[in-house]
XYZ file of C-alpha atoms in Angstrom:
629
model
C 175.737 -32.899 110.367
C 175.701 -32.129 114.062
C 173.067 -29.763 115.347
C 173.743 -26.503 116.331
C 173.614 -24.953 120.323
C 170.730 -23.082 120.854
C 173.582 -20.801 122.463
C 172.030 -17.047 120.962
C 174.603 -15.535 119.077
C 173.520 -12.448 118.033
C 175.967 -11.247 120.818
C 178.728 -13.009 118.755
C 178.054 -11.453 115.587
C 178.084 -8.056 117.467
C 181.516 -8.380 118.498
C 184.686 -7.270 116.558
C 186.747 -9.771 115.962
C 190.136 -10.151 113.421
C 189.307 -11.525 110.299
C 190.739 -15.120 110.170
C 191.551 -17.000 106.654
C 190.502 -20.128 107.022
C 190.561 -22.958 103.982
C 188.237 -25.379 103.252
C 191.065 -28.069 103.249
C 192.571 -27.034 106.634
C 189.530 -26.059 108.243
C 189.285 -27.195 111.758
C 185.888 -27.110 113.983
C 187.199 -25.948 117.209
C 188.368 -22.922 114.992
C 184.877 -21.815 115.171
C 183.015 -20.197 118.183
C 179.462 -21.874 117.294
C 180.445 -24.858 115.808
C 178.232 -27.422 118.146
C 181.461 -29.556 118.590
C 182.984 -26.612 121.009
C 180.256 -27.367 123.840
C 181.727 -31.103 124.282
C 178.593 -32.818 122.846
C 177.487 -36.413 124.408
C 175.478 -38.949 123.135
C 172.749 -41.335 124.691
C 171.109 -43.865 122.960
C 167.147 -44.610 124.512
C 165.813 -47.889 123.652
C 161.762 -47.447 124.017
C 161.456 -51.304 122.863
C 162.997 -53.209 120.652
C 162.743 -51.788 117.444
C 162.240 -48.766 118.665
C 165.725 -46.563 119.597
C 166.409 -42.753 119.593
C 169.778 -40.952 119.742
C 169.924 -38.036 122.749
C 172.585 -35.374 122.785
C 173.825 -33.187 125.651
C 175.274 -30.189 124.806
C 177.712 -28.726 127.501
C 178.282 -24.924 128.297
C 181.664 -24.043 126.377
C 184.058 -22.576 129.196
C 187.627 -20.687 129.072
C 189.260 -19.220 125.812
C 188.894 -15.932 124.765
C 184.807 -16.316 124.085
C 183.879 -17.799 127.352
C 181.491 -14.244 128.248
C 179.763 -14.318 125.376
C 178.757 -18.353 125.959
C 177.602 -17.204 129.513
C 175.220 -14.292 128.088
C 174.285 -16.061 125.305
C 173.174 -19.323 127.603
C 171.638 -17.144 129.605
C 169.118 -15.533 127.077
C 166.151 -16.261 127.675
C 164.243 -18.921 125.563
C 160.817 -20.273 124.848
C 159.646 -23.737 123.918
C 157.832 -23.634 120.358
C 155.705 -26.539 121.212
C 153.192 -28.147 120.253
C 154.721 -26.425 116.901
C 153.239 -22.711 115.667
C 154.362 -20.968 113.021
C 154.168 -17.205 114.872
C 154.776 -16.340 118.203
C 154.242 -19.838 120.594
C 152.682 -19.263 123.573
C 154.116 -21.272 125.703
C 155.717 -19.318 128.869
C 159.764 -17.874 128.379
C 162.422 -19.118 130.662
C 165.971 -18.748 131.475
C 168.431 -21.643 131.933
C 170.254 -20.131 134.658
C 166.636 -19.435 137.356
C 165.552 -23.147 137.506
C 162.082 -21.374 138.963
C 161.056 -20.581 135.335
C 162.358 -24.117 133.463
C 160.295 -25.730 130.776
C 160.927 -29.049 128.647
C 159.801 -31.322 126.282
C 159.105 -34.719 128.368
C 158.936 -37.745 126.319
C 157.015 -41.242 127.616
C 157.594 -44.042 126.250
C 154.886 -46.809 126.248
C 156.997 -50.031 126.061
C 153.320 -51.893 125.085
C 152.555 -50.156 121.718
C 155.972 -48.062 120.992
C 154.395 -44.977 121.087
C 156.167 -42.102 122.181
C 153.869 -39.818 123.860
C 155.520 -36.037 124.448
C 153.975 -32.963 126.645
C 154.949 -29.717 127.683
C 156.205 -29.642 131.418
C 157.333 -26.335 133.161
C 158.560 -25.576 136.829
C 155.296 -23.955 137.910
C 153.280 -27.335 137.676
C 155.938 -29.742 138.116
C 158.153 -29.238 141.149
C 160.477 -31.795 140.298
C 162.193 -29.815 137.384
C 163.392 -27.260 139.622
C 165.597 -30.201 141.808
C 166.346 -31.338 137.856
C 167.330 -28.306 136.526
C 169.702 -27.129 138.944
C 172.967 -27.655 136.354
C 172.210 -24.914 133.757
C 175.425 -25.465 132.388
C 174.114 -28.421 129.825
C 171.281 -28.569 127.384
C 169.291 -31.867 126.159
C 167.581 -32.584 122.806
C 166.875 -35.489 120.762
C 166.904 -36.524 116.764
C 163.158 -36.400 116.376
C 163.348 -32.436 118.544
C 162.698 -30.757 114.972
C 162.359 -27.245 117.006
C 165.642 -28.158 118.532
C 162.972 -27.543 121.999
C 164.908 -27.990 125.393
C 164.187 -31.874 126.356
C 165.306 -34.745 128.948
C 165.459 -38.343 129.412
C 162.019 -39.961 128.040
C 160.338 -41.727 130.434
C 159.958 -45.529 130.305
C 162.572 -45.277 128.104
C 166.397 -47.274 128.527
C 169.349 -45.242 128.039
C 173.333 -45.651 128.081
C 175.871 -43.650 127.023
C 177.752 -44.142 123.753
C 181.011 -42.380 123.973
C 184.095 -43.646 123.933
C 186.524 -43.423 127.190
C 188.784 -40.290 125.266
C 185.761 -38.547 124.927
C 184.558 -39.309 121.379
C 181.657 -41.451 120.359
C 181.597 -44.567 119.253
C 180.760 -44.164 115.911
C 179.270 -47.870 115.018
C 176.658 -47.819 118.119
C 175.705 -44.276 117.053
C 175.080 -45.741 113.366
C 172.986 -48.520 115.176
C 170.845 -46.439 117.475
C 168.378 -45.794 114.802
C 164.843 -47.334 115.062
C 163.875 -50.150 112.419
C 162.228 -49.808 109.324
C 158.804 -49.243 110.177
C 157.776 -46.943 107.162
C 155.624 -48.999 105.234
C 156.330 -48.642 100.976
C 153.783 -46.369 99.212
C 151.719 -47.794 96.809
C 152.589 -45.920 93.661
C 156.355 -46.131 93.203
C 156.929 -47.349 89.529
C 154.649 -44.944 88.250
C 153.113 -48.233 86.032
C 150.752 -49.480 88.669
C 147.399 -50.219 87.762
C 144.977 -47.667 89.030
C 148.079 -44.824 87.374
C 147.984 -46.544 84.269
C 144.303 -46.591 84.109
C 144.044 -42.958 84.945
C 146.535 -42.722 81.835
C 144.919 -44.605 79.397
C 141.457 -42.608 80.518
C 143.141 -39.254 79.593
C 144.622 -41.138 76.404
C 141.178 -41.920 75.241
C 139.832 -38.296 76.089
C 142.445 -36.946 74.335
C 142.145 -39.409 71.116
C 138.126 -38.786 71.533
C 138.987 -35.356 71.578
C 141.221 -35.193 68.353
C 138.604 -37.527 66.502
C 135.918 -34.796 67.351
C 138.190 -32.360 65.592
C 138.771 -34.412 62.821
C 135.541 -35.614 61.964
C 134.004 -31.805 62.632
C 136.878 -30.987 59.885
C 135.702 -33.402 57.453
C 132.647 -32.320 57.678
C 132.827 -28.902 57.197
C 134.856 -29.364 54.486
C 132.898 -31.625 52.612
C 129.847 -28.715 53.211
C 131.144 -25.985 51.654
C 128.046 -23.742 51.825
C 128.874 -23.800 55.434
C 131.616 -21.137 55.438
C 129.860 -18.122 55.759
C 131.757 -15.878 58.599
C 133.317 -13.782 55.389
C 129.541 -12.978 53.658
C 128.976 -9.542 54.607
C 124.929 -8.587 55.289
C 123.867 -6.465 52.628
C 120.829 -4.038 52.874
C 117.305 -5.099 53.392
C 115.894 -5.969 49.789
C 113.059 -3.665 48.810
C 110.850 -6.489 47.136
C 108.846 -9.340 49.353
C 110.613 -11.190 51.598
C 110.092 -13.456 54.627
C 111.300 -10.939 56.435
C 108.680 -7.986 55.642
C 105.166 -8.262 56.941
C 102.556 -6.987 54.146
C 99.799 -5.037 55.228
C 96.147 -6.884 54.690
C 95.466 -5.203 51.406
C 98.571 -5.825 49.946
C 99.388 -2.313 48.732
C 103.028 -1.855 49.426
C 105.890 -4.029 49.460
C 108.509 -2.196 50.711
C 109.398 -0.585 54.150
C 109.940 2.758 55.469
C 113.171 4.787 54.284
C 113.230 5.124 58.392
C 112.812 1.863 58.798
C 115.193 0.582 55.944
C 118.143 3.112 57.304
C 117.672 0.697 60.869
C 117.811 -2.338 58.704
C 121.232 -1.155 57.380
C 122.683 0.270 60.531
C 121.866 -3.196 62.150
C 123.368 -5.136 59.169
C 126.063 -3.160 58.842
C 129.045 -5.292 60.123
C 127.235 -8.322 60.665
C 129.089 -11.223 60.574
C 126.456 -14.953 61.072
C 127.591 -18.520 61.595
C 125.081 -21.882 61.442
C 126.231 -24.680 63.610
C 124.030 -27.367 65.247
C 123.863 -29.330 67.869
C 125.830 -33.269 67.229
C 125.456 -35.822 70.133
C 129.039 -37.043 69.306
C 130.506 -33.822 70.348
C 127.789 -33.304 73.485
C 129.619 -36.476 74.712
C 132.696 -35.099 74.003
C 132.228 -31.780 75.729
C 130.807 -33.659 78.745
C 134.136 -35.529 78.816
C 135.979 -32.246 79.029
C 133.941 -31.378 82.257
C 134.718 -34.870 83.855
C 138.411 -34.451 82.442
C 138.486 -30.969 84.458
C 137.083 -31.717 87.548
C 139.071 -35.158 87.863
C 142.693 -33.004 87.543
C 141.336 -30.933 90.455
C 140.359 -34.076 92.083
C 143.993 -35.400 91.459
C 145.459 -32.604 92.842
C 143.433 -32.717 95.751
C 144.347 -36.291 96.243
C 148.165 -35.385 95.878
C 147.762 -32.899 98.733
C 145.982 -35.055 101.138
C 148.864 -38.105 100.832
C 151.416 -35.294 101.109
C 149.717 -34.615 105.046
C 149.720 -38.536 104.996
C 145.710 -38.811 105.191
C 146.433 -42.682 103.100
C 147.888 -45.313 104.569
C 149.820 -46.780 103.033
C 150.575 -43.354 101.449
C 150.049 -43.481 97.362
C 153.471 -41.468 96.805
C 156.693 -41.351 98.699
C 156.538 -38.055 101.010
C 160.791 -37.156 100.398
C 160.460 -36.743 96.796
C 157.826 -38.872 94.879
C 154.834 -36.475 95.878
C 156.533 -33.253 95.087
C 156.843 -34.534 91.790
C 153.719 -35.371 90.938
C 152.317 -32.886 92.737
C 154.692 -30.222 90.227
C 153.499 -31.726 86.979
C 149.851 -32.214 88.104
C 149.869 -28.775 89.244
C 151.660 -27.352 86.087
C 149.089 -29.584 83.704
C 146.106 -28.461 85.588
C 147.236 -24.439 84.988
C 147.642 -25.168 81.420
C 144.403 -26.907 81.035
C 142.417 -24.092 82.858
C 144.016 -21.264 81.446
C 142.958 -22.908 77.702
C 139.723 -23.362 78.711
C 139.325 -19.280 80.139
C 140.981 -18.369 77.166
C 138.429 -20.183 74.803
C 135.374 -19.682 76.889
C 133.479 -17.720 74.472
C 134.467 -20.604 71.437
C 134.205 -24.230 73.694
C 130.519 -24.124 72.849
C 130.379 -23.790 69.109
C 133.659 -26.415 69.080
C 131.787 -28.780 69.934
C 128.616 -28.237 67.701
C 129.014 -28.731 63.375
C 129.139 -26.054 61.954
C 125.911 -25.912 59.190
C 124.307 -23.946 57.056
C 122.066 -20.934 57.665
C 119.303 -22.647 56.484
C 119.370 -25.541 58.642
C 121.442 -24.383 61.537
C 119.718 -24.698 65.510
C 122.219 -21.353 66.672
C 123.899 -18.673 64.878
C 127.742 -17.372 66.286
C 126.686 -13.400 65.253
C 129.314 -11.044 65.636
C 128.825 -7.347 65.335
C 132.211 -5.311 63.895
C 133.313 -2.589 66.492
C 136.616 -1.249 64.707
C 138.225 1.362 66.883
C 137.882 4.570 64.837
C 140.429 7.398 66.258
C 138.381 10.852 66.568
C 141.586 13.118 67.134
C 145.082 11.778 67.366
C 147.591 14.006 69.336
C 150.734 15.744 68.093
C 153.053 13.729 69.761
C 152.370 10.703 68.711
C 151.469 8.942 71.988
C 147.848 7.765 70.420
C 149.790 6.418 67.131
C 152.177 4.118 69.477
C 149.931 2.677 71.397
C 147.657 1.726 68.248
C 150.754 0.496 67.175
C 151.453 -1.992 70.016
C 147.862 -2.818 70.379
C 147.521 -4.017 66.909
C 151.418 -5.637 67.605
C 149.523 -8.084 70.746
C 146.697 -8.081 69.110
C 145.377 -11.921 67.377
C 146.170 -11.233 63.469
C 142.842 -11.803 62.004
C 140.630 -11.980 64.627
C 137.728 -9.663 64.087
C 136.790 -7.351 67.412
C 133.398 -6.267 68.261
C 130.700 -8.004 70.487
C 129.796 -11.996 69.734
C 127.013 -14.153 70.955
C 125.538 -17.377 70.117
C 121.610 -17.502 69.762
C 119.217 -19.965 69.288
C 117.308 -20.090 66.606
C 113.365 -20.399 67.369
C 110.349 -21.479 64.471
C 107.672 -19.126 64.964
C 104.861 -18.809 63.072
C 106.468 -21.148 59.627
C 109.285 -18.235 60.497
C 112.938 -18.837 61.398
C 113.755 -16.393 63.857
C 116.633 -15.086 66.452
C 117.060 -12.673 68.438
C 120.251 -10.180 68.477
C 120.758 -7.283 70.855
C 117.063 -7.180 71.176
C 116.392 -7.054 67.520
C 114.428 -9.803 66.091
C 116.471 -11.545 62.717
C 114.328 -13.717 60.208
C 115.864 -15.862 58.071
C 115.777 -14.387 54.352
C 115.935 -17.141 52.006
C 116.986 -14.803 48.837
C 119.938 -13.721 50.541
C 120.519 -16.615 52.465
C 120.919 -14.988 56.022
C 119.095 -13.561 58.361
C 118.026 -9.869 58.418
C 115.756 -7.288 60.648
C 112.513 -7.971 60.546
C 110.260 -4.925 59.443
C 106.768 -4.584 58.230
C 106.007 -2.916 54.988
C 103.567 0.324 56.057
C 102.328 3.297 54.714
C 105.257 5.723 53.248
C 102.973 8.871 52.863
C 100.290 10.681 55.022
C 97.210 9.333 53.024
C 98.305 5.485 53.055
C 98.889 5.678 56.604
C 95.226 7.472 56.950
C 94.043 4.218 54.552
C 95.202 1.586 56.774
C 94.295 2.878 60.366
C 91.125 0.769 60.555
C 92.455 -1.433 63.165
C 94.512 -5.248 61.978
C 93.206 -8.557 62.390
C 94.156 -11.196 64.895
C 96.087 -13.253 62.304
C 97.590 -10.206 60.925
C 99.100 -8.768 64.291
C 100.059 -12.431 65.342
C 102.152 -12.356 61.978
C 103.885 -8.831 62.433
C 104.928 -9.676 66.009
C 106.149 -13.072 64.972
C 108.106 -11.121 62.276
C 109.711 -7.926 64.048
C 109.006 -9.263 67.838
C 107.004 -8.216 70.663
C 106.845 -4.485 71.674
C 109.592 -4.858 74.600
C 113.313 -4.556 75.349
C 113.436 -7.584 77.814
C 116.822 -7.708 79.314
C 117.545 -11.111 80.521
C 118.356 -11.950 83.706
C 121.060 -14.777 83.757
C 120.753 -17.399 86.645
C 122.164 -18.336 89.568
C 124.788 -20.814 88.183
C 125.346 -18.409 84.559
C 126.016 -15.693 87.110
C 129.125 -17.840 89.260
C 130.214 -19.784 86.130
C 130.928 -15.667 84.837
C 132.339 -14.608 88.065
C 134.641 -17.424 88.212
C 136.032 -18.428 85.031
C 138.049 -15.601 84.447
C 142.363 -15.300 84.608
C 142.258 -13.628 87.891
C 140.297 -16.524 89.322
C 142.365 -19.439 87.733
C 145.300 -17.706 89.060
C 144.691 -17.446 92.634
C 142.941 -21.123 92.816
C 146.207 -22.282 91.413
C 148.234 -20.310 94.107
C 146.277 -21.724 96.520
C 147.266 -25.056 95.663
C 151.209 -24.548 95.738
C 149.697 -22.889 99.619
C 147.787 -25.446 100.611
C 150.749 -28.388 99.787
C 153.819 -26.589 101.194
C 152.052 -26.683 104.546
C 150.739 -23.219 104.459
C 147.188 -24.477 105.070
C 146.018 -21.518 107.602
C 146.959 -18.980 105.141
C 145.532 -20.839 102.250
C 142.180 -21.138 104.043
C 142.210 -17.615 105.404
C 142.699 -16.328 101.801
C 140.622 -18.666 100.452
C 137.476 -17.729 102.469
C 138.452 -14.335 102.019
C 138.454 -14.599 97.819
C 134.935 -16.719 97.987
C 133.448 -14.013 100.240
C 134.709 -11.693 97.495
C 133.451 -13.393 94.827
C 129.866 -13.888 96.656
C 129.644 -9.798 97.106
C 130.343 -9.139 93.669
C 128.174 -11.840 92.463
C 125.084 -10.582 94.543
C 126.010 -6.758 93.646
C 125.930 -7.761 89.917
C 123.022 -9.597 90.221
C 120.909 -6.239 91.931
C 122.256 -4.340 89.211
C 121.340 -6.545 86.373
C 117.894 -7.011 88.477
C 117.499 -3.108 88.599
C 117.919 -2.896 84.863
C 115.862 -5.750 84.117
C 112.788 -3.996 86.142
C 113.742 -0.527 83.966
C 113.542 -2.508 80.621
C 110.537 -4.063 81.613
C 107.818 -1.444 81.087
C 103.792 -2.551 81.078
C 101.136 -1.115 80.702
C 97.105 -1.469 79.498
C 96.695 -0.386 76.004
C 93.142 0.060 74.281
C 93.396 -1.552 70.673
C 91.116 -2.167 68.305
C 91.584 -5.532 66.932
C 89.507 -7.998 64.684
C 86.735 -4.897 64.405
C 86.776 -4.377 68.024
C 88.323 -2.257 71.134
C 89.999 -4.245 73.742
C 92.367 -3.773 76.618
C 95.976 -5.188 75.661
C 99.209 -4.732 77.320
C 101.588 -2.766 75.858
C 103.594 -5.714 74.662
C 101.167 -7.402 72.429
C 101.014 -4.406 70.375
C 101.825 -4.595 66.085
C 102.697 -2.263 63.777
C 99.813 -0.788 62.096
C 97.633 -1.415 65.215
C 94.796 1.897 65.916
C 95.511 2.470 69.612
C 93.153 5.197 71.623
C 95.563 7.791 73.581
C 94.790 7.729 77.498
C 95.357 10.554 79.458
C 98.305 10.888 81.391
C 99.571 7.866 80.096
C 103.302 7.215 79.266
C 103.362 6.232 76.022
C 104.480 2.502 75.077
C 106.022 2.964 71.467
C 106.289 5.405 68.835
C 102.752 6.571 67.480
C 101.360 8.670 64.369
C 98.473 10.797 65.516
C 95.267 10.178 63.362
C 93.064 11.541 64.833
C 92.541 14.485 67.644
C 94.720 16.451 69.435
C 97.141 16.352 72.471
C 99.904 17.811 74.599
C 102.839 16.005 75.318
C 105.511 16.285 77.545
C 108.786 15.359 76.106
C 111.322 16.226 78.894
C 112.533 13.353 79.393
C 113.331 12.292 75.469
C 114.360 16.138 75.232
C 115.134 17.481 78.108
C 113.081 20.216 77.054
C 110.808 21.709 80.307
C 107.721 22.914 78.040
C 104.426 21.066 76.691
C 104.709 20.046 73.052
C 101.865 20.146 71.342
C 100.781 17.210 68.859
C 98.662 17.527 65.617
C 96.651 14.346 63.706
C 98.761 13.931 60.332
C 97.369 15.890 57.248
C 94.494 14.616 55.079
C 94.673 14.037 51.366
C 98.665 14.478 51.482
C 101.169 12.580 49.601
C 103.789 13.926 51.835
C 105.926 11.171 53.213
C 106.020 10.363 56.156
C 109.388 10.834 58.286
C 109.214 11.056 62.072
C 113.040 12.102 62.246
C 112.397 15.156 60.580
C 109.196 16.772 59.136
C 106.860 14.467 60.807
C 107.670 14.909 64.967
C 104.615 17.576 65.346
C 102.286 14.275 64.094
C 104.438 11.211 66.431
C 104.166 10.576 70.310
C 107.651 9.331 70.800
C 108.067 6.267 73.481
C 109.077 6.755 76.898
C 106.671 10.639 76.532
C 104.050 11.488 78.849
């Protein structure tokens, strides 16, 4: 199709004119006021060598008829050069066709050696020879390769003649021929069967049949282990006779735990939901192949986008259609494939491990039931719908509440883990693992009996059993810290936007938004990281405790200390755990466990008293509560 005048014609569309019918199968151009053939186009053809040809077209000032004042102020706009290209605002100087002072061009060279066709901005302020040129502001040049449609000349070096015809039209057969030969060179992928395609195919082919082997074989062996499916075996409450999971005192007197002590047992168990699996260097490989498999489609893509800006030569995909393709499917693939992954972020892990018994297991998938439990529902039934379309969305059988996957650590002939900083020991009788807890005195006068200080082997075994005296928060790492920051939805989606950006030629807005989501993702990543940090150093109390261990008093810190261990009260000391008072007396100020202002005053626990022992309730006058001063 012709191209258009760069006659303006908003003045045109201003003006009132009678509506005219005009069929598609009588439709004439000169019937049409912008139609390019109205300004009496001519053709050139410019030979730059001998391959190399390019068709020029002048485009002549329509005059007479009924529009010839609205040509005349549209020519005389003024008009700016978009070159070399911008996509907003060029800013290269304005100029009007009809003041030769202000003229600027597009001058192409032609270098008759090498073919190349050189092109440069040239206006009348530094080149005095356009003015002389430009005198005729009646006609307009531009050329087939002018993709801005940019006011141009004659190239330079360049051999041009006329192709029209003596009545005025061209000659249709030179105007076919004035086209430069073939010199696009064929890419390399066309077929779509070429070898380094079909290679990439058969290495995804293989990942996936590695992948459903993994699957199958992890089926088979699950099923063949029966024992193994324990997700549905509810924790029941602590046992009150021995177990792995009570430390005895040294004389062996009681055998059971604290009602206080068994109520947190339950509360903790309550809900409790464990799963062995173990650690299977089939499906380590495997899950390494899924992080080569997602990096290489981001690779691929990357590729894709680079041949579409022609950075291979020859190019790997044909630029006109070819690329756009693959590009499409590549980048639809890729979204899939991430989105999966996000979506099964807190599974991928355990996928790839066998699922085993408690008993033998190396982690344990614990997940702690958090049903919703509706306090007060409204009258008008807002609360009830939305349960309603909650529990409509929601995954039928999946089980809500907070999940983890621990290791499990041998410590001390005990196997241990450790759950929202509650230390589990695996219970042989029942086949799980439950709170550890040490069995202590229930009343006033076996507590009195047994504060004569523990052994070394004896504290080493109630730590190993209920954990050290500390609520360590973790701090996750550098990488722990991005990997959470980035694999989220939000993330996947704007990388994947960014893509579609990036190819469609959108490249400055791609890498301002780009830079602007990583500097984003770097401020929340160091703000989370000084509030975890801030949390971690509140956790992490220390301080010196006097004990007396193995017969004698020595300085420990505070999270060495065991159950049973006799401590000696400092003053002005914050105190590191809950303590029964023995012996003497002291004020305490419980403000901040309270809130109360006032001094409480503590009293040593009664002598010759089978009372038992509850510091919930009767007992607080005889307990220094942790966190008191």
């Amino acid at each position: 199709m012709p191209r258009w005048s760069p006659v303006l014609l908003s003045t045109l569309a201003l003006a009132t004119l009678a509506p005219v019918q005009v069929h598609s199968s009588s439709a004439n151009q000169m019937d049409f006021a912008a139609c390019p053939i109205r300004h009496s186009p001519e053709y050139y053809c410019c030979e730059y060598s001998e391959t190399t040809k390019v068709l020029y077209t002048k485009y002549n000032r329509p005059s007479g008829g009924d529009y010839e004042s609205y040509y005349i102020d549209g020519w005389n706009k003024q008009r700016q050069v978009n070159f070399p290209y911008v996509m907003y605002h060029p800013q290269t100087p304005k100029f009007y066709y009809n003041d030769p002072s202000t003229i600027c061009r597009v001058q192409a060279v032609a270098n008759t050696e090498t073919d190349e066709l050189t092109e440069e901005l040239q206006c009348a302020d530094t080149n005095s020879s356009l003015v002389a040129a430009s005198q005729d502001s009646t006609v307009f040049w531009t050329y087939s390769a002018n993709v801005r449609n940019n006011n141009a000349s004659f190239p330079v070096g360049a051999t041009c003649y006329s192709i029209m015809l003596r009545d005025g039209s061209v000659d249709s057969d030179l105007k076919a021929a004035c086209v430069s030969a073939s010199t696009s060179t064929t890419p390399r992928f066309t077929t779509y069967t070429e070898t380094p395609l079909v290679v990439i195919y058969l290495l995804y082919l293989a990942f996936f049949v590695l992948l459903g082997g993994w699957t199958g074989y992890k089926t088979y062996m699950q099923t063949t282990n029966l024992s193994v499916n324990e997700m549905n075996k509810k924790l029941i409450a602590t046992p009150q006779t021995p177990s792995r999971a009570v430390a005895g005192n040294a004389n062996g007197h009681h055998t059971g735990v604290r009602a206080s002590d068994t109520r947190m047992q339950i509360e903790a168990s309550e809900g409790l939901l464990q799963t062995g699996f173990s650690n299977s260097y089939l499906g380590t490989f495997v899950f390494g192949c899924v992080v080569v498999a997602s990096l290489a489609l981001n690779a691929l893509l990357i590729v894709i986008i680079a041949d579409y800006y022609g950075r291979f030569d020859p190019p790997l995909f044909d630029a006109s259609e070819d690329n756009a393709v693959v590009f499409i499917v590549m980048w639809v693939i890729t979204s899939i494939w991430f989105v999966t992954i996000v979506a099964l972020q807190d599974r991928i892990y355990n996928f790839f491990r066998l699922r085993v018994p408690l008993d033998k297991c190396e982690f344990v998938y614990m997940l702690k039931r958090d049903d919703t439990e509706v306090l007060l529902a409204d009258r008008s039934g807002v609360s009830d719908f939305v349960s309603k379309i909650e529990n409509f969305f929601a995954s039928k059988g999946k089980i809500s509440g907070y999940r983890t996957t621990v290791p499990v650590i041998e410590v001390g002939g005990l196997r241990i883990v450790e759950f929202q900083h509650l230390r589990y020991v695996y219970e042989e009788n029942e086949g799980r693992f439950v709170p550890g807890a040490v069995a202590l005195g229930n009343n006033y006068d076996d507590i009195l009996h047994e504060a004569k200080g523990l052994s070394d082997s004896e504290a080493e075994h109630r730590i190993n059993t209920v954990g050290y005296n500390s609520v360590d928060v973790e701090m996750p790492s550098l990488p722990v810290s991005i990997a959470h920051e980035f694999f989220t939805l939000f993330y996947i989606y704007q990388i994947m936007c960014y893509y579609v950006w990036y190819y469609f030629t959108y490249w400055n807005m791609g890498i301002v938004m780009t830079v602007v989501v990583l500097g984003a993702a770097v401020v929340n990543i160091y703000t989370q990281r000084q509030i975890q940090s801030s949390i971690v150093k509140m956790t992490r109390y220390r301080t010196d405790v006097t004990v007396f261990r193995a017969g004698e008093w020595r300085v420990l810190s505070s999270p060495d200390l065991a159950p049973g261990d006799l401590v000696k009260v400092s003053e002005n000391w914050v105190v590191p755990c809950d303590m029964a008072i023995v012996k003497g007396t002291t004020v305490c100020d419980e403000s901040m466990l309270t809130g109360e202002s006032m001094p409480v005053q503590k009293f040593p626990i009664p002598e010759r008293s089978s009372e038992v022992y509850d510091p919930e309730k009767g007992s607080k006058k005889h307990t220094l509560f942790a966190g008191t001063r």
